[in-house]
C-alpha cells in the first residue's frame, strides 16, 4: 500500500510537471504569435505612413507651395483651380475636400472647397494655434483628427519667419472615404510578415488590421473580423506627426497552425488531469483489492481453522468409541448400540462436512457439473430426513415434512440433497434444543419452492444478504462459539443458481427462519 501511494504521489508530481511544461510551451507559442502581430503592426504603420505622405499629401503640398498658400496676402485658391503638373499631383488632389489657412497672429481662418461648420472652424483655429508652437521645423507635415463625430482628417504645415516664429498654418482636409481606401490598400499591397511564414497567403485570411485615432475610433479597416476578438494582437503608433493615429493588427486564431511550426500546442491539462484521475482510480482500486485480498486471506485462514475444528470433533468421537468397542470396554448391549449410533452420527456429520468443502472447492474452480432433470421431491426429502435423523436426535429436534407426492422439479438429485442437508444442519445447529423443524414444498407460478423452517431467533435485517456470502457468520454465532465453516449457505445459493433457481430467507410465522429454494417445476417425473 505504501508503494502504491508513493506511485500515486510520483504520478501527481509528473503530471504537474507535464502540465506546467505544456502550459509553458503554449504560452511561449502564444507570445510568438503576439510578437508576429506586433511586427506586422510596425510594418503596416511604417508603410501606411509612408504611402499616405508620398501618395496622399506630399504632391498636394508641392502645389500649395508653388501658389504661395502660406502667404496671407495671396488669395487661397479653390482645390479644383490648383495648377497640377504631373500624374502624382492629379492623383493626390483627388483626396482633397477643402483647403484652409490660419493666421497665427490674429487667429483668422480662410478656407475654400467644402464648407466648414462653425464648430469645425473654431476647433481648427484653436487647435492650430496650439499645435503650431509644437510643430518641429524639421517636420514637413503633421496630421490632426477632429474629435467630433464627423471625424475630419486634416493635414497641415507651418510657415515660420527668420527667427522660427510660426506665422501661418495651412493645409488640406481630406476626403474620409478616399483616405480609408488608401490605408486599406497599404495593408494588402504587400505581405506584412515574411512569406516564409505566411506562404503567400491572402493577408485577410491571416489577420485583421485597423487604423484608429486618438479616441480609439476606427478610421480604416482591412479584414473581415473585429481585431478585439483575437488574443494575438499588436499595435504601434504612426509617429508623433500622425495626430495619435495607431495601427492595430490581430492574427486570426486559425492562422496559428500556419505561423507556428507544428501548430499551436494543444492544452494538455484536461488530458493530464484525466490521466491523473484514472491513475488515482486504478491505484485506489488496487488498494481496495489489496484490502479485500487481505480480508479474504484472513477469512480463508479462519475457514481452515474452522474446518480443522469441525473435522477434529467427529474424528475424535469416532476414534474414541471405535477404541471402546475394539477393546471390549462396553458393559452391555445398550452401551455397544449407543457407541455404534454415535460413530454413525459423527461419520454422517463428517461426510456432510466433506461434501460441503468439496462442493465449495468445485465452485471456486468453476468446476461444478450438475445434470438437472425432472425429479420427484418427496423421495429426496424422505431420504434426507432419514439420513439427518441421528444428527437431529442428538439435540432432541423433531424434523417434520410437508411435501406432496406429486411435487417435482427440474433439478439434480444430489444437489437437492446437499442443499436440504445444509439447511437442516443450520436449523439444528443454530436453533434451540427440542424445537420442531419443518421441510415443506409449494408450487408458485410454475416454480417449486422447497423450504426449511425452524423456531430459532431469526436473522437481523442488516445480515439477511450477508449470510449468503462465503465465510460469513453472524457475530452472535461467533460470540456463542457455535462451530461452523461459514460456507453452508453459500453452497446452497451456488447450487440453486446452477439449476436456474434461487435461494433466499424469510421470517417464519413462528418467528424463526424460513429458508427457501426455488427451482423450475416439472409436470411429469419418473
Tab-separated table of C-alpha atoms in Angstrom, residues 398 400 427 431-432 434-439 451-459 505-515:
chain	number	residue	atom	x	y	z
A	398	UNK	CA	-38.233	-33.126	15.717
A	400	UNK	CA	-41.366	-32.974	10.095
A	427	UNK	CA	-31.623	-25.149	11.613
A	431	UNK	CA	-31.906	-23.220	16.760
A	432	UNK	CA	-32.923	-24.182	20.307
A	434	UNK	CA	-36.253	-29.533	21.392
A	435	UNK	CA	-37.539	-27.384	18.528
A	436	UNK	CA	-39.560	-28.578	15.564
A	437	UNK	CA	-38.022	-28.203	12.106
A	438	UNK	CA	-40.303	-28.498	9.082
A	439	UNK	CA	-39.342	-29.305	5.493
A	451	UNK	CA	-38.390	-24.575	2.365
A	452	UNK	CA	-36.911	-25.408	5.745
A	453	UNK	CA	-38.475	-23.674	8.747
A	454	UNK	CA	-37.138	-23.589	12.292
A	455	UNK	CA	-38.047	-21.990	15.612
A	456	UNK	CA	-34.775	-20.147	16.095
A	457	UNK	CA	-34.120	-16.422	16.736
A	458	UNK	CA	-34.290	-15.398	13.054
A	459	UNK	CA	-31.829	-13.222	11.141
A	505	UNK	CA	-34.601	-16.049	3.584
A	506	UNK	CA	-37.988	-15.153	5.057
A	507	UNK	CA	-39.293	-14.786	8.560
A	508	UNK	CA	-41.388	-17.822	9.511
A	509	UNK	CA	-44.891	-17.449	11.016
A	510	UNK	CA	-43.471	-18.915	14.238
A	511	UNK	CA	-40.938	-16.078	14.420
A	512	UNK	CA	-37.996	-18.223	13.362
A	513	UNK	CA	-36.289	-18.541	9.992
A	514	UNK	CA	-37.595	-19.962	6.771
A	515	UNK	CA	-35.001	-20.660	4.068
